[in-house]
mmCIF file with all atom_site columns, C-alpha atoms in Angstrom:
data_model
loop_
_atom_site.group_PDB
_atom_site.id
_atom_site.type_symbol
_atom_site.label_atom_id
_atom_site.label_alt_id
_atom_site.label_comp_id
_atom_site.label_asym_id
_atom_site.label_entity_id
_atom_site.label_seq_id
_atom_site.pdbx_PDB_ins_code
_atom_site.Cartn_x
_atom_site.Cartn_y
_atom_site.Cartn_z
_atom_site.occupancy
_atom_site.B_iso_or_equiv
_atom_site.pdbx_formal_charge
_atom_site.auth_seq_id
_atom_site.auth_comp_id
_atom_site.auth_asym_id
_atom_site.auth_atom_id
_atom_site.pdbx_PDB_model_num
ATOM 1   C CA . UNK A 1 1   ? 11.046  -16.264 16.689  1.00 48.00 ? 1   UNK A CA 1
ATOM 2   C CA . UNK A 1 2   ? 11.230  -15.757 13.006  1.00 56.00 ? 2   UNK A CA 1
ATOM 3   C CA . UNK A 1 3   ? 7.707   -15.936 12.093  1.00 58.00 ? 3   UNK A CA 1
ATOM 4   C CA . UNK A 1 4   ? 7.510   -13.132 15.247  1.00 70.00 ? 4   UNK A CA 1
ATOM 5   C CA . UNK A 1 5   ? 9.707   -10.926 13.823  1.00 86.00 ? 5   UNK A CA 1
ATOM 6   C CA . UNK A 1 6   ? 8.431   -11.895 10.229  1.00 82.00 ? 6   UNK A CA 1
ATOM 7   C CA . UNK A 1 7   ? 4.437   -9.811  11.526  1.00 81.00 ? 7   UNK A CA 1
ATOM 8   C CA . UNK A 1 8   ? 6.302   -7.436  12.764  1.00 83.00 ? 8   UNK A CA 1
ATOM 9   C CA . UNK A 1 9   ? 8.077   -6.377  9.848   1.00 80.00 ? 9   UNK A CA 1
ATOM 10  C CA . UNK A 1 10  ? 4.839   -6.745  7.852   1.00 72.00 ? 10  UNK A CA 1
ATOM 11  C CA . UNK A 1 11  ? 2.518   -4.629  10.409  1.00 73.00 ? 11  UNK A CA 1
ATOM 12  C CA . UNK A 1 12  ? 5.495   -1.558  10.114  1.00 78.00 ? 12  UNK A CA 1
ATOM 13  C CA . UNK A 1 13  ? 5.418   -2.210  5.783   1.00 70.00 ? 13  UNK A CA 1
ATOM 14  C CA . UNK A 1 14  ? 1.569   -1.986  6.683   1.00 64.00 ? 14  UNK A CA 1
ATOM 15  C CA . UNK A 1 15  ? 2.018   0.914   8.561   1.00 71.00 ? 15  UNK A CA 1
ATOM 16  C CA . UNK A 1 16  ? 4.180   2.888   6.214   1.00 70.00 ? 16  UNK A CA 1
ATOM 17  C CA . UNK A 1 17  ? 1.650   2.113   3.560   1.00 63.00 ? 17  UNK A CA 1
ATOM 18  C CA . UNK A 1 18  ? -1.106  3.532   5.745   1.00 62.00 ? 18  UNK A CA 1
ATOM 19  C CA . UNK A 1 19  ? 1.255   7.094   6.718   1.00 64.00 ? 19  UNK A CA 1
ATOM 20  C CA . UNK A 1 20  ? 1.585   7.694   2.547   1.00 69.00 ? 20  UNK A CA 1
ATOM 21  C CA . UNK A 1 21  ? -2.138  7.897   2.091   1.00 62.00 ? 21  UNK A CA 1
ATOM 22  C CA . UNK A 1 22  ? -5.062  9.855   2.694   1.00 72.00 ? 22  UNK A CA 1
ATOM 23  C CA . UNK A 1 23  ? -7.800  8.057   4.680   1.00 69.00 ? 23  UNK A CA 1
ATOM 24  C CA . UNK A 1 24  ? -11.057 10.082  5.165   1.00 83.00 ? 24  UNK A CA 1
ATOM 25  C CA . UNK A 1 25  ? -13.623 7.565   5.425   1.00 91.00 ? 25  UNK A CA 1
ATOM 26  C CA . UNK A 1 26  ? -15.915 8.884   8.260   1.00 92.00 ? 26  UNK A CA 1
ATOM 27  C CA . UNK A 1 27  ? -18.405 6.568   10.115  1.00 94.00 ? 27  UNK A CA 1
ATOM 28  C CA . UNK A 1 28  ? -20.943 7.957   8.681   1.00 93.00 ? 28  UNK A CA 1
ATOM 29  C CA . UNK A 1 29  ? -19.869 7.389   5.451   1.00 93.00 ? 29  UNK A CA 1
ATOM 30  C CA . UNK A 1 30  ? -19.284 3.623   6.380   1.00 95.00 ? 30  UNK A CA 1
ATOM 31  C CA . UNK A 1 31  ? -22.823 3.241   8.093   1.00 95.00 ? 31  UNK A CA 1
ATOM 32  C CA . UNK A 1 32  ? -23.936 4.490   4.283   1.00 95.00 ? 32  UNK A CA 1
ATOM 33  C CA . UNK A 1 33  ? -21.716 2.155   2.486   1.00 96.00 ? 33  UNK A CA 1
ATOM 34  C CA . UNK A 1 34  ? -22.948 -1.173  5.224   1.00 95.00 ? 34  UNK A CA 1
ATOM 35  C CA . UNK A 1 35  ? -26.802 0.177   3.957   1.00 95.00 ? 35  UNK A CA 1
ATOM 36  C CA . UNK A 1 36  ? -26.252 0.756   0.434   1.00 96.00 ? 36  UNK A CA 1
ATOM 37  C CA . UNK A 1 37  ? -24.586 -2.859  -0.476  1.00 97.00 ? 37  UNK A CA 1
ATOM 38  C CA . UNK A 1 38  ? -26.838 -4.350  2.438   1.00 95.00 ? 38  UNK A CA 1
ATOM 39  C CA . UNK A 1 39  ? -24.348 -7.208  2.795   1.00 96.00 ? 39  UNK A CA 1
ATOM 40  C CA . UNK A 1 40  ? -20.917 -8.373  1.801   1.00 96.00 ? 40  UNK A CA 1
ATOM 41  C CA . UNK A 1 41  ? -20.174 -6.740  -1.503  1.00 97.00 ? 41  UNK A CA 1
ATOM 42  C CA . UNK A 1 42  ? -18.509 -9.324  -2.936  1.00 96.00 ? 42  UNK A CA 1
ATOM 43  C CA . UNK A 1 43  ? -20.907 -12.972 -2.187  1.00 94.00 ? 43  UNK A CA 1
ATOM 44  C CA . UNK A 1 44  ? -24.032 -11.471 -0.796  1.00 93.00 ? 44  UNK A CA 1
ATOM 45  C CA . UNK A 1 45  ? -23.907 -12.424 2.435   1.00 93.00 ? 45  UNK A CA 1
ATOM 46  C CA . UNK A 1 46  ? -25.534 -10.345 5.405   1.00 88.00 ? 46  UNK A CA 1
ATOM 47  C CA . UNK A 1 47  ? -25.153 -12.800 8.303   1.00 78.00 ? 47  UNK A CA 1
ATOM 48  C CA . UNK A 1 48  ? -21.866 -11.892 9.512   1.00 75.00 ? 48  UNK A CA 1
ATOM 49  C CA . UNK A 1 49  ? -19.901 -8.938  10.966  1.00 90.00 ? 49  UNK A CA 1
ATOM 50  C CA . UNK A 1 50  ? -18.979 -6.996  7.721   1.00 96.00 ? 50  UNK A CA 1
ATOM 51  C CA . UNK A 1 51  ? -15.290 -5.512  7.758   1.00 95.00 ? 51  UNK A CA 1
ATOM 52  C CA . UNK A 1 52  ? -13.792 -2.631  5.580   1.00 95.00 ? 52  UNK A CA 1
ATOM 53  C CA . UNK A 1 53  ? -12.313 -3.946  2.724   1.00 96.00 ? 53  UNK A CA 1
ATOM 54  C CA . UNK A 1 54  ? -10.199 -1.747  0.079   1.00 95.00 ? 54  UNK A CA 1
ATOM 55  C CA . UNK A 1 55  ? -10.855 -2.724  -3.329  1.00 96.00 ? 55  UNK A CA 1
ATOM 56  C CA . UNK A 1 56  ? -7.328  -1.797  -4.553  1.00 94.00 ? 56  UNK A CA 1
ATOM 57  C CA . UNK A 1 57  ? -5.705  -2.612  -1.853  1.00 93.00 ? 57  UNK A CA 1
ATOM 58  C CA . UNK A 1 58  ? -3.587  -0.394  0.707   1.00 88.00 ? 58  UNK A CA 1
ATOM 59  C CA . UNK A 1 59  ? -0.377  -2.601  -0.152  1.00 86.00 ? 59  UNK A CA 1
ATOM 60  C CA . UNK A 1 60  ? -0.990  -1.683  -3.992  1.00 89.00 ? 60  UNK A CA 1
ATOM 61  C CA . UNK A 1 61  ? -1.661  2.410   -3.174  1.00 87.00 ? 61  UNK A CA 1
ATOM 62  C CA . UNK A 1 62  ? -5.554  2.116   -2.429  1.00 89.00 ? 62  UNK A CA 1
ATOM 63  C CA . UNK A 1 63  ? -6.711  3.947   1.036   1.00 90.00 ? 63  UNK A CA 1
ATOM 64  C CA . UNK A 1 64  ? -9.887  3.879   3.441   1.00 91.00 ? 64  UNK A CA 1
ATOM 65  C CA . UNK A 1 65  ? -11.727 6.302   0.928   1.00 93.00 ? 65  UNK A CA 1
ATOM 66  C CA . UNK A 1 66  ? -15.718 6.183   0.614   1.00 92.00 ? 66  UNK A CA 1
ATOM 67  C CA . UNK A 1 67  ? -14.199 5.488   -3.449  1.00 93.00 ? 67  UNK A CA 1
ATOM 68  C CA . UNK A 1 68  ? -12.112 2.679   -2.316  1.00 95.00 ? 68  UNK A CA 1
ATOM 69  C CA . UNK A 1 69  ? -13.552 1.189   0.768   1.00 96.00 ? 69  UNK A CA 1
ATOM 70  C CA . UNK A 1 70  ? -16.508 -1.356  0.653   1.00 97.00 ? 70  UNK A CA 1
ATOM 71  C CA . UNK A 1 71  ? -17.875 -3.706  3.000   1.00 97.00 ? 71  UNK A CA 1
ATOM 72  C CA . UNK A 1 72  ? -17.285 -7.583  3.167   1.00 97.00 ? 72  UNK A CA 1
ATOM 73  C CA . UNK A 1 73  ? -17.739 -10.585 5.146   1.00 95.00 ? 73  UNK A CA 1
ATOM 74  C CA . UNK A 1 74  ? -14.422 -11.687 7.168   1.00 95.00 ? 74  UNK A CA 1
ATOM 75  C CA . UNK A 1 75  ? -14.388 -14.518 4.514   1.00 94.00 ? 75  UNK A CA 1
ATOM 76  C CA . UNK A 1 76  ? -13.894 -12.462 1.407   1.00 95.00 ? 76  UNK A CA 1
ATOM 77  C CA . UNK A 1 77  ? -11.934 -10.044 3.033   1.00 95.00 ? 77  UNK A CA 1
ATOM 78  C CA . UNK A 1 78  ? -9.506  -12.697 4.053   1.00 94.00 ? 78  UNK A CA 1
ATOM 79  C CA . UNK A 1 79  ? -9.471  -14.500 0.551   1.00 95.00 ? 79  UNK A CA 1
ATOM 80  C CA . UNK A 1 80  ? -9.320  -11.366 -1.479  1.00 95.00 ? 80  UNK A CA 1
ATOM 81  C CA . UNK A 1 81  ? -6.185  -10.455 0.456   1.00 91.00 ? 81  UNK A CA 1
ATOM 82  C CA . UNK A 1 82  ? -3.886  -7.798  -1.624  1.00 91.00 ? 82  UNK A CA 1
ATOM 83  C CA . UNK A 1 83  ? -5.684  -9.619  -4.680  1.00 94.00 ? 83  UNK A CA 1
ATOM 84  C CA . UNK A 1 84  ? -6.294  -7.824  -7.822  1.00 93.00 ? 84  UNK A CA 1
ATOM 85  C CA . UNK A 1 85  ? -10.423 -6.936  -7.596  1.00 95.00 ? 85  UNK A CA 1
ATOM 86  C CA . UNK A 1 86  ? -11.400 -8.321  -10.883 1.00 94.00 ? 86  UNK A CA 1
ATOM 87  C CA . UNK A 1 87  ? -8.941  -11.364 -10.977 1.00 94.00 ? 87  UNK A CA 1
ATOM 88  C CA . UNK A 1 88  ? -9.894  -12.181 -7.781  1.00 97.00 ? 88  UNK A CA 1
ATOM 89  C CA . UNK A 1 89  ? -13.947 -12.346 -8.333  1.00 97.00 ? 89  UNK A CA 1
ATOM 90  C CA . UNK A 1 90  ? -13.007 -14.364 -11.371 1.00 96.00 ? 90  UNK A CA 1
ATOM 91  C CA . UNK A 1 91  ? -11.234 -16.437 -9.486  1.00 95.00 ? 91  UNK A CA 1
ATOM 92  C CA . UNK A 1 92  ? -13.591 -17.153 -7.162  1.00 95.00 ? 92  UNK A CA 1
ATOM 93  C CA . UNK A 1 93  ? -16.531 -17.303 -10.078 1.00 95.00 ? 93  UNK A CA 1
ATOM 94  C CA . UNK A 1 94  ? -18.544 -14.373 -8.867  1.00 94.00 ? 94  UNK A CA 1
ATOM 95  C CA . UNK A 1 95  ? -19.994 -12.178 -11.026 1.00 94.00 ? 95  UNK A CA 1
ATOM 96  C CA . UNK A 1 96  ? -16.980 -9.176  -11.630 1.00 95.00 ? 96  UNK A CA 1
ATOM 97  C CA . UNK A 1 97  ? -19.515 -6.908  -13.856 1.00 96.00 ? 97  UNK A CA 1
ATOM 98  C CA . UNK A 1 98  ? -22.275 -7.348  -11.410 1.00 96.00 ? 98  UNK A CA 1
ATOM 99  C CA . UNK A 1 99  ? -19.922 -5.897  -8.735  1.00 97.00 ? 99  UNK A CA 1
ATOM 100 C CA . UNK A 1 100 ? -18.156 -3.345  -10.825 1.00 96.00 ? 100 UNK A CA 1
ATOM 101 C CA . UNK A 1 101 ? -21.389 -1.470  -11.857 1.00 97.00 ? 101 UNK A CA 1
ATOM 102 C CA . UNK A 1 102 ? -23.114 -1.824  -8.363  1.00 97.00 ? 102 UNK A CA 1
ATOM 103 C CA . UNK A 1 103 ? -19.784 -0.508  -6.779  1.00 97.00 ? 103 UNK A CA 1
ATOM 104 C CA . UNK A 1 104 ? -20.072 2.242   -9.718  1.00 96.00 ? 104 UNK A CA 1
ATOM 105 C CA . UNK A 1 105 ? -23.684 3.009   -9.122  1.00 97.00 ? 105 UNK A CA 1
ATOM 106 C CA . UNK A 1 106 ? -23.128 2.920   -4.496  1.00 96.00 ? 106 UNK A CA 1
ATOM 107 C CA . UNK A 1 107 ? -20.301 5.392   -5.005  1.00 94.00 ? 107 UNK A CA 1
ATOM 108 C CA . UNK A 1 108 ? -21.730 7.697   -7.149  1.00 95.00 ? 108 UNK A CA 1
ATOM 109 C CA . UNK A 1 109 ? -24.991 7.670   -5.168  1.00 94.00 ? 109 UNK A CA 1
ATOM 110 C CA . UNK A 1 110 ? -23.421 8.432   -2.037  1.00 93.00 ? 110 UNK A CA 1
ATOM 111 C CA . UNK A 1 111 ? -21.158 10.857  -3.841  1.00 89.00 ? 111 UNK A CA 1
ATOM 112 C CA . UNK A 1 112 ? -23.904 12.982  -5.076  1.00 89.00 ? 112 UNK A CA 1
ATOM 113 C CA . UNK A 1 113 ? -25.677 12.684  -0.969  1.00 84.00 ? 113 UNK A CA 1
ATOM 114 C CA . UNK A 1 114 ? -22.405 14.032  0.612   1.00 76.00 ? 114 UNK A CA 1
ATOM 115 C CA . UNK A 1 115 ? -22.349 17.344  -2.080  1.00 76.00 ? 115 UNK A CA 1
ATOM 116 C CA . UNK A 1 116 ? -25.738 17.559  -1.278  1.00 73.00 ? 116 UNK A CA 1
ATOM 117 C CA . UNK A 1 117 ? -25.210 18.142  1.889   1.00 63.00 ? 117 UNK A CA 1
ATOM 118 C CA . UNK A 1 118 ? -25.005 21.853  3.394   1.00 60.00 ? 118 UNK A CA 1
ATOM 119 C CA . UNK A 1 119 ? -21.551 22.686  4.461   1.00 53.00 ? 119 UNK A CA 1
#
């Protein structure tokens, strides 16, 4: 009963979290995010269902933002956790500049499509 009751109070903290932010990534902005990185962001990978994964995470302020939000395989999602970005990839012995300057380069790509879009 206690691990119950433990999820629950986690999913309302979760919640409560979610309620304080601003969350405007559209699906089309996620369909352009999945293209751009072509694969988990973090290891590469492409074979697997890719989920939305905040790189400052929504229990440390971050929120579903095309600036926040990029896409990762269910393993590095589930590692990475509430992790620290750049502790974490060390961590784990990925490459942390490779990541920070393609995450740099995706966002302000995708940034400069949307305001050239007509409105």
């Amino acid at each position: 009963m206690v691990a119950g009751s433990r999820r629950v109070r986690a999913a309302r903290r979760r919640q409560r979290r979610l309620a304080r932010g601003t969350h405007d990534l559209t699906e089309v902005q996620w369909t352009a995010l999945l293209s751009a990185w072509g694969g988990c962001a973090y290891c590469g990978s492409d074979d697997a269902a890719l989920q939305r994964d905040c790189v400052l995470p929504i229990s440390r302020g971050g929120t579903y933002t095309l600036d926040n939000v990029v896409p990762a395989c269910r393993s590095c999602n589930a590692s990475k956790c509430n992790f620290e970005v750049t502790g974490w990839l060390r961590r784990k012995q990925l490459d942390e500049q490779d990541f920070l300057l393609r995450h740099a380069e995706i966002r302000s790509s995708l940034r400069r499509a949307a305001d050239d879009l007509p409105s």
